[in-house]
mmCIF file of C-alpha atoms in Angstrom:
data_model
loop_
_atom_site.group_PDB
_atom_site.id
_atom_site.type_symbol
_atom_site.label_atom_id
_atom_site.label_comp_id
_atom_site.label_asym_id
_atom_site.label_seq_id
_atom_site.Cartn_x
_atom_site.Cartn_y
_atom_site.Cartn_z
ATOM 1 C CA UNK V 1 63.618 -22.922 19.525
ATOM 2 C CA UNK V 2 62.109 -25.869 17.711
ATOM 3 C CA UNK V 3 58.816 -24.517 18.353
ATOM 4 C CA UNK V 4 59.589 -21.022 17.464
ATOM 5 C CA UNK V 5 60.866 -22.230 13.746
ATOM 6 C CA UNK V 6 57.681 -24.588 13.098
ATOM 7 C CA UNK V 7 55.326 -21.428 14.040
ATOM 8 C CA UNK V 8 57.324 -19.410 11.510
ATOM 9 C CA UNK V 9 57.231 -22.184 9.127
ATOM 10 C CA UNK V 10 53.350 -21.837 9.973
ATOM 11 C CA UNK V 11 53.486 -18.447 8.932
ATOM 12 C CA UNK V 12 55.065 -18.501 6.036
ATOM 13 C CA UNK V 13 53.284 -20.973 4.397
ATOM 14 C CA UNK V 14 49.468 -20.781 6.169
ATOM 15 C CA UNK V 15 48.158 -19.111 3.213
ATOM 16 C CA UNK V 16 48.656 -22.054 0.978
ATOM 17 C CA UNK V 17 46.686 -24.239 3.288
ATOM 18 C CA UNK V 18 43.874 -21.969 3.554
ATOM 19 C CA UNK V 19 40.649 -23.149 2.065
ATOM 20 C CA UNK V 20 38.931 -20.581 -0.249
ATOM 21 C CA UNK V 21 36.905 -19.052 1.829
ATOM 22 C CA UNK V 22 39.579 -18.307 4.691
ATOM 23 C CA UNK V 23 41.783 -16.833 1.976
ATOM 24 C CA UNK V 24 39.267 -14.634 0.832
ATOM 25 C CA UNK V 25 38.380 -13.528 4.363
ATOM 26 C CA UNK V 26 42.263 -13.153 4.844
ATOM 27 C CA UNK V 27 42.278 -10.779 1.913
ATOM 28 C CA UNK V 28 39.572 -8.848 3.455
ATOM 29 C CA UNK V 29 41.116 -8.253 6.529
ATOM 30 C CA UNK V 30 44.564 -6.818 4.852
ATOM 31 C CA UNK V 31 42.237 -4.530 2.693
ATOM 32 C CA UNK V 32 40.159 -3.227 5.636
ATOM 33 C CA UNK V 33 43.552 -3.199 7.545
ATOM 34 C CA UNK V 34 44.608 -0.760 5.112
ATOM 35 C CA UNK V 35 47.573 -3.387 3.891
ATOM 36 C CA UNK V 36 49.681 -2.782 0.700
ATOM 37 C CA UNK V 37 48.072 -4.711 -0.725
ATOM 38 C CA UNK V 38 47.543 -5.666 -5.061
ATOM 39 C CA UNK V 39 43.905 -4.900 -5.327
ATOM 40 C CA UNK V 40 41.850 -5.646 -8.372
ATOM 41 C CA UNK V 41 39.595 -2.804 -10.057
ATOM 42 C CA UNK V 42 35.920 -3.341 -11.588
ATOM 43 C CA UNK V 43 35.402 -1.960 -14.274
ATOM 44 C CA UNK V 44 33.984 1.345 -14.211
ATOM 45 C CA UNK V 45 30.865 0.404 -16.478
ATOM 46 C CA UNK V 46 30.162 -2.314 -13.227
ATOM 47 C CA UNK V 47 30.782 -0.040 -11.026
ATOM 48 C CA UNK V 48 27.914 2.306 -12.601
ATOM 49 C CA UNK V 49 25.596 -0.472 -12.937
ATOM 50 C CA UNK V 50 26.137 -0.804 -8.760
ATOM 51 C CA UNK V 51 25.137 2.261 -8.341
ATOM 52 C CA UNK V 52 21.883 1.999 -10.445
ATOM 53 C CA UNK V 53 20.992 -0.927 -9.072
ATOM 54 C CA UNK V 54 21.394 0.506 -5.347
ATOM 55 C CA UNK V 55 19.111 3.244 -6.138
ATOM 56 C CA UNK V 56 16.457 0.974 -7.568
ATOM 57 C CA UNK V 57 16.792 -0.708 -4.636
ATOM 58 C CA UNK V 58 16.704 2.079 -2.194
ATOM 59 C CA UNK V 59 13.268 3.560 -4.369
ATOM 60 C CA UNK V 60 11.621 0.149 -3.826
ATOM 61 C CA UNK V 61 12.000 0.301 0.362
ATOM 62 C CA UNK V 62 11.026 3.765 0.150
ATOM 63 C CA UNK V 63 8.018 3.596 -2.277
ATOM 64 C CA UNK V 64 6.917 0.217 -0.035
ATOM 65 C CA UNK V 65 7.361 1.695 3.452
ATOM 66 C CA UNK V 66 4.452 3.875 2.672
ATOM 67 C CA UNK V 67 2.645 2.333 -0.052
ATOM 68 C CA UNK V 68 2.190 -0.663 2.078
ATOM 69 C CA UNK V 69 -0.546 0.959 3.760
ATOM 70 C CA UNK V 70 -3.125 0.101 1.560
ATOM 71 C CA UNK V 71 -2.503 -3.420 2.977
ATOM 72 C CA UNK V 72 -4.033 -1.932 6.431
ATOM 73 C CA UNK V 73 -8.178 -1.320 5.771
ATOM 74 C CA UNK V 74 -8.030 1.005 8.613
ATOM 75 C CA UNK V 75 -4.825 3.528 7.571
ATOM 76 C CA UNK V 76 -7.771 6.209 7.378
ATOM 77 C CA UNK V 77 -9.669 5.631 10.209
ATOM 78 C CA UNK V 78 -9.880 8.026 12.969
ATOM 79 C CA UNK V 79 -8.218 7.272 16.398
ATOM 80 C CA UNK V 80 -10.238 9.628 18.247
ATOM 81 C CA UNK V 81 -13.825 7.608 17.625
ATOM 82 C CA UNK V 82 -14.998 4.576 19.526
ATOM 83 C CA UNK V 83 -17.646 2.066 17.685
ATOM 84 C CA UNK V 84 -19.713 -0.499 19.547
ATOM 85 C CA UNK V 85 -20.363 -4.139 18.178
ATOM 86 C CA UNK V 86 -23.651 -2.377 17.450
ATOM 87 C CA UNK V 87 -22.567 0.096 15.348
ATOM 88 C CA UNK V 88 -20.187 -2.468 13.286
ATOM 89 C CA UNK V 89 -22.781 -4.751 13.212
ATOM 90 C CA UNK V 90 -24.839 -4.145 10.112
ATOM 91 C CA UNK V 91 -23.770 -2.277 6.875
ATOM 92 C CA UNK V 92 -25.519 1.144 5.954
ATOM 93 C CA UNK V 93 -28.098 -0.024 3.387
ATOM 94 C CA UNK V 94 -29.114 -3.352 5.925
ATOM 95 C CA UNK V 95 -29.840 -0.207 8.538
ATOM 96 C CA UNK V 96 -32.162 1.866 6.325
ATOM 97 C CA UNK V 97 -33.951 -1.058 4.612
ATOM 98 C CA UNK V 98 -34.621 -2.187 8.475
ATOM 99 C CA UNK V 99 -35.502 1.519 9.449
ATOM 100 C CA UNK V 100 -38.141 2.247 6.602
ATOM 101 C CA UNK V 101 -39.738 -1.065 7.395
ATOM 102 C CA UNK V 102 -40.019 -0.467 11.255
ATOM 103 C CA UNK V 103 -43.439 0.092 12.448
ATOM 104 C CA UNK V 104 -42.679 1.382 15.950
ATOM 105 C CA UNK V 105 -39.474 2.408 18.060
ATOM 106 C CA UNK V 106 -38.558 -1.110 19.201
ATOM 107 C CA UNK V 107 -38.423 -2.081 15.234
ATOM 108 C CA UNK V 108 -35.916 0.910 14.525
ATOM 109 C CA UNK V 109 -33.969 0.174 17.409
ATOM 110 C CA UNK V 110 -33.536 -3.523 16.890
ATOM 111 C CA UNK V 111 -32.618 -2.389 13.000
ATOM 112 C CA UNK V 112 -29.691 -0.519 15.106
ATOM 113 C CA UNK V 113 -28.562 -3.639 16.757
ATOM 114 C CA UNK V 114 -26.017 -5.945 15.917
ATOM 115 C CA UNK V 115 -26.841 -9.657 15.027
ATOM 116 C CA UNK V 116 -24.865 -12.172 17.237
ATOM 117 C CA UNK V 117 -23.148 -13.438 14.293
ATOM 118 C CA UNK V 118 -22.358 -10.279 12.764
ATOM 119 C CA UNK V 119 -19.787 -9.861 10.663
ATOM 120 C CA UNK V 120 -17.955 -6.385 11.557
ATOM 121 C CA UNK V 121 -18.376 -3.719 8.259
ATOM 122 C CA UNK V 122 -14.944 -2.602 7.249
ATOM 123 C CA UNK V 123 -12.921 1.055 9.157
ATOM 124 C CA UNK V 124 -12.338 2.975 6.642
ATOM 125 C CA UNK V 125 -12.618 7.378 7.415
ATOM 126 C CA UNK V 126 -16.126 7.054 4.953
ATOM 127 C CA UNK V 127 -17.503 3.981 6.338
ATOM 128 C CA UNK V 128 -17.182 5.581 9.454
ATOM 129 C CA UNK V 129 -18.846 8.895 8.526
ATOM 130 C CA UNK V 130 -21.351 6.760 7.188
ATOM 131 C CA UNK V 131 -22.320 4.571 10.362
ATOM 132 C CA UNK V 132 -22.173 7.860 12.160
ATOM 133 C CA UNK V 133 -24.855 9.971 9.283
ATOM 134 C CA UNK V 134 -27.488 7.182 9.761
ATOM 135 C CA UNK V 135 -26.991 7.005 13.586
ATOM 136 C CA UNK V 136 -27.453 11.104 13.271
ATOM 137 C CA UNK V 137 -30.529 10.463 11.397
ATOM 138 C CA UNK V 138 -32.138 8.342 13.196
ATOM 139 C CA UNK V 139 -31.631 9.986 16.113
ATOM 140 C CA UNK V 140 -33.242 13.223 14.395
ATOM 141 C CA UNK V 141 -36.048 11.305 12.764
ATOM 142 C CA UNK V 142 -37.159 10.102 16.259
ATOM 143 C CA UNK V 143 -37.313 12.887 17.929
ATOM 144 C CA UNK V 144 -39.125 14.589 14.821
ATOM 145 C CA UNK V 145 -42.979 15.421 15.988
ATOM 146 C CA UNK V 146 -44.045 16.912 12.658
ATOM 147 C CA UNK V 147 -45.732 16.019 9.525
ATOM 148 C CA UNK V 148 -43.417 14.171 6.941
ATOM 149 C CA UNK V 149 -39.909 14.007 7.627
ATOM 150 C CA UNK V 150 -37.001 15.887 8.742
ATOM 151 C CA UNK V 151 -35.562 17.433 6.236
ATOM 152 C CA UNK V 152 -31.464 16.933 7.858
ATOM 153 C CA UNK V 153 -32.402 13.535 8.346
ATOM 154 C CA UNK V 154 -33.195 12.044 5.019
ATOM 155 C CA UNK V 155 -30.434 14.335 4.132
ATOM 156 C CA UNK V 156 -27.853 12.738 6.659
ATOM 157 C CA UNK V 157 -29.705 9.286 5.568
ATOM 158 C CA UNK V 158 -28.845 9.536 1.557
ATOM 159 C CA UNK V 159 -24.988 10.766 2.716
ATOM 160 C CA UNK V 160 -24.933 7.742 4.803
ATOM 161 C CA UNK V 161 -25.448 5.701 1.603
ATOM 162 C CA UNK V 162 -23.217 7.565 -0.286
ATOM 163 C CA UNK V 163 -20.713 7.280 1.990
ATOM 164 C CA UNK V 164 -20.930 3.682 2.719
ATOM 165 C CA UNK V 165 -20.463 3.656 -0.989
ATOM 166 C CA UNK V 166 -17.192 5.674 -0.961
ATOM 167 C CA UNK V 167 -15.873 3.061 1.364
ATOM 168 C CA UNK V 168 -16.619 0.150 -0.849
ATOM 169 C CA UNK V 169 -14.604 2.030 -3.532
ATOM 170 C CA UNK V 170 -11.747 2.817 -1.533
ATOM 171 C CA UNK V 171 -11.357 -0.875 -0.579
ATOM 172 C CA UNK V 172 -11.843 -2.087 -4.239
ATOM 173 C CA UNK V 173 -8.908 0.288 -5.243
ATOM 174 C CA UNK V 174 -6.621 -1.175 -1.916
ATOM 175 C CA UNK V 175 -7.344 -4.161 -3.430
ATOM 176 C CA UNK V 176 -6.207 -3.265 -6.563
ATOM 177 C CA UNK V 177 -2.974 -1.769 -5.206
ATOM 178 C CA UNK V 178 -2.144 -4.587 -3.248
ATOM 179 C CA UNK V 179 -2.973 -7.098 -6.164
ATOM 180 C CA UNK V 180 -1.322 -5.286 -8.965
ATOM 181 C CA UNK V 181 1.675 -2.579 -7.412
ATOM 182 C CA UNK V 182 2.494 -3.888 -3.742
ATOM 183 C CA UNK V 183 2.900 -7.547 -4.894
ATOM 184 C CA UNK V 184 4.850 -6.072 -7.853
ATOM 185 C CA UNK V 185 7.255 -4.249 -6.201
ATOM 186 C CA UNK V 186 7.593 -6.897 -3.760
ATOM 187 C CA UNK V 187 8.218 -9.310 -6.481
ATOM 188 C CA UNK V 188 11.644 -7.156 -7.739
ATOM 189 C CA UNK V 189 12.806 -6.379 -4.646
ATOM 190 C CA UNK V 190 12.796 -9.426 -3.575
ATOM 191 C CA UNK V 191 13.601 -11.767 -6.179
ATOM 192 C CA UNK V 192 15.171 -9.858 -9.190
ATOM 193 C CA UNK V 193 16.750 -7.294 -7.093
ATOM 194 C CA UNK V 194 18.237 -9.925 -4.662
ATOM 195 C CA UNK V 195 19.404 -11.955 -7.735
ATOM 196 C CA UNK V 196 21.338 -8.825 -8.423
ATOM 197 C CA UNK V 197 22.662 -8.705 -4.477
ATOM 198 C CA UNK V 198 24.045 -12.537 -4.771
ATOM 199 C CA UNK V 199 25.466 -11.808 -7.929
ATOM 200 C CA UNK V 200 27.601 -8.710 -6.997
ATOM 201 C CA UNK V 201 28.397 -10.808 -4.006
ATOM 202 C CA UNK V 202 30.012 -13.648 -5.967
ATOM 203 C CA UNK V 203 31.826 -10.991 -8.131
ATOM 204 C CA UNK V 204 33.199 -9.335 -5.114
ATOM 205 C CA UNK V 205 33.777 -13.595 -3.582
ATOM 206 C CA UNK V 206 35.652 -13.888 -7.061
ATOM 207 C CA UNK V 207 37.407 -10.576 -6.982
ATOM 208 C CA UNK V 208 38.971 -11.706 -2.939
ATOM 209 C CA UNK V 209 40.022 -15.019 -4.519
ATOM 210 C CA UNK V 210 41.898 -13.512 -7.346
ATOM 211 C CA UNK V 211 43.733 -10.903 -5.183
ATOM 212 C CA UNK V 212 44.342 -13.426 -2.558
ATOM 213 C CA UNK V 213 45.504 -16.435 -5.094
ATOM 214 C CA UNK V 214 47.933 -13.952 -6.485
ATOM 215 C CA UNK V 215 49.368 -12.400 -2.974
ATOM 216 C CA UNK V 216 49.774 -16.515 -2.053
ATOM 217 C CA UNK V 217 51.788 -17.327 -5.529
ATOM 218 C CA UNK V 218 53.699 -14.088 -5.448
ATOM 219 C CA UNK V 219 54.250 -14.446 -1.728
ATOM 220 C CA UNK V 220 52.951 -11.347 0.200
ATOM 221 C CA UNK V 221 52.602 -12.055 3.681
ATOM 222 C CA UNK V 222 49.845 -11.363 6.188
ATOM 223 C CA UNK V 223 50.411 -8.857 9.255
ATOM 224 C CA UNK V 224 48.797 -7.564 12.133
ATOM 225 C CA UNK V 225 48.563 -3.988 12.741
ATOM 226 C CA UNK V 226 51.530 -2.429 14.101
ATOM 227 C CA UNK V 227 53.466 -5.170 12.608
ATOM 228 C CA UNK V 228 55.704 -4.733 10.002
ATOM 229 C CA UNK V 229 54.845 -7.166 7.063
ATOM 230 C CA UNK V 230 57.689 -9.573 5.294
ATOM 231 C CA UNK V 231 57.738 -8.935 1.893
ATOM 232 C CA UNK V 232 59.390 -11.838 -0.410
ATOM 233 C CA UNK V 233 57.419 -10.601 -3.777
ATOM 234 C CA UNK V 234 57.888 -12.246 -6.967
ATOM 235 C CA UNK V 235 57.871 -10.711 -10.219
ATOM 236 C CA UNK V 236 55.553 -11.666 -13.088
ATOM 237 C CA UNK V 237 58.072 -13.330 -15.479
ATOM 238 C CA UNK V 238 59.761 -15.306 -12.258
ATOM 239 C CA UNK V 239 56.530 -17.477 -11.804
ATOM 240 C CA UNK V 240 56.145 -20.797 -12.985
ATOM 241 C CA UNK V 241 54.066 -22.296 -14.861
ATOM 242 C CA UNK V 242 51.904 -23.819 -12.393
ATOM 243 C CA UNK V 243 51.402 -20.099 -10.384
ATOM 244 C CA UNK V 244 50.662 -18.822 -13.665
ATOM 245 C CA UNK V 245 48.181 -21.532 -14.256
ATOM 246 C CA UNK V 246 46.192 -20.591 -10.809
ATOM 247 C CA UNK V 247 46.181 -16.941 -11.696
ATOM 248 C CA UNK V 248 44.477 -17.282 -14.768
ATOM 249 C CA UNK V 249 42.176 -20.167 -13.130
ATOM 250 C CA UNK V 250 41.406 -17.287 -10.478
ATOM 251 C CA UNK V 251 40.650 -14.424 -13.461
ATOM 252 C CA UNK V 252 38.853 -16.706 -15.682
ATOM 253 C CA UNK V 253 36.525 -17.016 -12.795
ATOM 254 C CA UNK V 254 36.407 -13.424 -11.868
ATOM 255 C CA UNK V 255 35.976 -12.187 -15.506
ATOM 256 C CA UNK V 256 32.912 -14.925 -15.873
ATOM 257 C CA UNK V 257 31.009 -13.687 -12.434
ATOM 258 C CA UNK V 258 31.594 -10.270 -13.300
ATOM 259 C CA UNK V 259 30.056 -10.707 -17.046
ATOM 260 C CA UNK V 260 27.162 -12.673 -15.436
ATOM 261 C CA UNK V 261 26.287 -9.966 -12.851
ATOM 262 C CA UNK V 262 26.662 -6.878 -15.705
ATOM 263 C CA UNK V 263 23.712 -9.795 -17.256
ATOM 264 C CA UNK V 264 21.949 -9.745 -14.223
ATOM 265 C CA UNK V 265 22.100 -6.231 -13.403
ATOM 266 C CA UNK V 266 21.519 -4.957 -16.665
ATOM 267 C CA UNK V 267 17.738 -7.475 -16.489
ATOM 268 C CA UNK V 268 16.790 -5.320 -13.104
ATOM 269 C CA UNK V 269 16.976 -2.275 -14.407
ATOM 270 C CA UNK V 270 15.450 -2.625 -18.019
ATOM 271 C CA UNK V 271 13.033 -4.472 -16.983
ATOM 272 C CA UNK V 272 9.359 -2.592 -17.406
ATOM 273 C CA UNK V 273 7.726 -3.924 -14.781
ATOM 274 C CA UNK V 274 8.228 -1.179 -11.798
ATOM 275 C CA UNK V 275 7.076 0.955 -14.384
ATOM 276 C CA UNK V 276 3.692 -1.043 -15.142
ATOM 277 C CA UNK V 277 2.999 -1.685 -11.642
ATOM 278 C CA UNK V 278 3.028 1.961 -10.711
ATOM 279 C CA UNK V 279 0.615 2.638 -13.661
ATOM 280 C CA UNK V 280 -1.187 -0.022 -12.424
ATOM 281 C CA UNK V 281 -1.112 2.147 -8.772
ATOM 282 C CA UNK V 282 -2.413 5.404 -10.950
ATOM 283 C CA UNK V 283 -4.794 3.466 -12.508
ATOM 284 C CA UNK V 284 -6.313 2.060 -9.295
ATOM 285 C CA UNK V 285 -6.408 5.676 -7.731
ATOM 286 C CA UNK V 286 -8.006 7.489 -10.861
ATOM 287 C CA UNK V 287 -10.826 4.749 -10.551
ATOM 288 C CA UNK V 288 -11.825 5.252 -6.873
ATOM 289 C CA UNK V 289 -11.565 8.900 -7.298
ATOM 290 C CA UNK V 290 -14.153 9.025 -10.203
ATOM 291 C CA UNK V 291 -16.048 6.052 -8.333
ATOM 292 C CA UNK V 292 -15.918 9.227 -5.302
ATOM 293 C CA UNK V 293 -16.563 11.812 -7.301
ATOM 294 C CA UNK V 294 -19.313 9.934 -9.696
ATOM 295 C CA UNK V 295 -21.444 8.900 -5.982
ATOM 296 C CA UNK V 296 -21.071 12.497 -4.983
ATOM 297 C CA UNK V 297 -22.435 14.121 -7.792
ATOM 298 C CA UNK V 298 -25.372 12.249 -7.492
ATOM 299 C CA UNK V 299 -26.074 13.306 -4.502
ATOM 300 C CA UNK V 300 -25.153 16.347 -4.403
ATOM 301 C CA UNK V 301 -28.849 17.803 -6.241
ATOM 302 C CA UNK V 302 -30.730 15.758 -4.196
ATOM 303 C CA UNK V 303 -29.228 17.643 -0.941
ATOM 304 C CA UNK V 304 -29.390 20.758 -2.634
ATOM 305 C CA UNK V 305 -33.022 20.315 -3.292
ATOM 306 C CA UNK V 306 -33.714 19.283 0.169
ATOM 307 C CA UNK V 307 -32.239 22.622 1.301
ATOM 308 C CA UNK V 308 -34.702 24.656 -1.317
ATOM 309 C CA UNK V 309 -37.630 22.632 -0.132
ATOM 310 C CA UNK V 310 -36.875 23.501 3.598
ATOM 311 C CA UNK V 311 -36.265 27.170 2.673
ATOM 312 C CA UNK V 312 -39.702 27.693 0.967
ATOM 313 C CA UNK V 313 -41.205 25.556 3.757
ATOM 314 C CA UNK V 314 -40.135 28.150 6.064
ATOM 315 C CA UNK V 315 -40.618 31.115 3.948
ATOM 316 C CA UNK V 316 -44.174 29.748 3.498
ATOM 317 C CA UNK V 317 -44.558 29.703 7.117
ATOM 318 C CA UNK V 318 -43.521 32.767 8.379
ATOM 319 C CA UNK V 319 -45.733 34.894 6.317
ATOM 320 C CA UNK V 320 -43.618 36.505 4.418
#
């Protein structure tokens, strides 16, 4: 019997030995228990400024999960090709500066081959079309028997440059991307954004404190489920000054973490930099594309005159 009244004794007064942290987690459990229980409100302004802030957060993972990409040189490389050490070996422009100064087949094959301390040329989808337009053309160009040169191949040989060119831009604007938006990005959801996470936390840490300090002083008791809780409640005026005294100790704190998260929260989402960053993205793309589009037209004419040339070559030689 002496046992049974110190265990009650236990319960009744366990929540005033608690240290913080176990009467928080005490107040959590009657909540998610579904417990009567007094539970402060946040303000609805805070509560808005949650649900921002979520959404900022949730745009950040998505934007990243794809936009992290350009951090991978080969995200446009094709799965379905196979390159030797050979073909990786030198860039585009070392091959045809080898190629116009080889004097016999051995020279233009050994202009082919790989140096043993090579460093592999980037896999990007143009690089790749590049390595595999001078390969084309030098495997027309050798078999070609007639005066001059093959028309396709010194074609296939200037799109090889051009290509290889491409490539270089397309890595210049990864770099860009990775420099300028990825890092960005990173940077807020990281650090500003998880400044906003422990924050809300220490509002909500603040907000189980005050709920539980009060169901201690006022004397709510703790139950499991199926249980029926003891209820000894006390009103507002019947506290003393002391109980009082903790209350407002607990609210001062919860007002103060709530006002410096509404601070913090309010810096995450007005701040311009996710803004910047993605113009800095745009910015990055619109270069590469004209840097694409500005190598193209270039050589566009030249192929196109190529094609004439071969037309009134055969025209010429049919008669007609």
């Amino acid at each position: 019997m002496e046992n049974f009244q110190k265990l009650g004794a236990f319960g009744k007064n366990i929540s005033a030995s608690f240290t913080p942290f176990a009467a928080r987690t005490q107040q959590l459990v009657k909540e998610t228990l579904g417990q009567d229980v007094d539970k402060t409100q946040l303000p609805p302004d805070y509560i808005e400024l949650e649900k921002r802030v979520d959404a900022l957060k949730k745009v950040h993972n998505t934007m990243l999960q794809v936009t992290s990409q350009y951090s991978n040189e080969a995200y446009d490389y094709p799965t379905n090709i196979r390159e030797s050490f050979n073909d990786l070996g030198r860039t585009v422009s070392e091959k045809v500066q080898l190629l116009s100064a080889a004097t016999s087949p051995a020279e233009a094959q050994a202009a082919l081959t790989a140096p043993p301390s090579a460093k592999p040329q980037p896999k990007t989808f143009s690089h790749a079309v590049a390595r595999a337009a001078i390969n084309s053309s030098h495997t027309l160009q050798g078999e070609h028997s007639g005066a001059g040169e093959d028309p396709l191949a010194t074609a296939l040989e200037k799109y090889a440059i051009a290509s290889e060119k491409v490539g270089e831009a397309r890595l210049a604007q990864d770099a860009q991307i990775q420099s300028k938006f990825l890092a960005g990005w990173s940077t807020t959801l990281n650090t500003n954004i998880m400044f906003a996470t422990r924050a809300r936390k220490a509002v909500e840490n603040s907000r189980l404190s005050l709920d539980a300090t009060k169901a201690n002083v006022k004397g709510s008791a703790f139950s499991l489920p199926g249980q029926k809780a003891q209820h000894h409640t006390l009103n507002d005026e019947d506290l003393t000054e002391e109980q009082r005294a903790k209350i407002e100790q607990a609210e001062d704190e919860f007002v103060g973490q709530t006002e410096e998260a509404v601070g913090v929260m309010k810096n995450v989402l007005d701040t311009p930099e996710p803004l910047r960053n993605l113009a800095d993205l745009i910015a990055a793309q619109l270069e590469y594309h004209k840097r694409a589009y500005e190598i193209l037209s270039e050589l566009a004419p030249v192929v196109d005159q190529l094609q004439v040339e071969q037309e009134v070559r055969r025209h010429d030689s049919s008669g007609f």
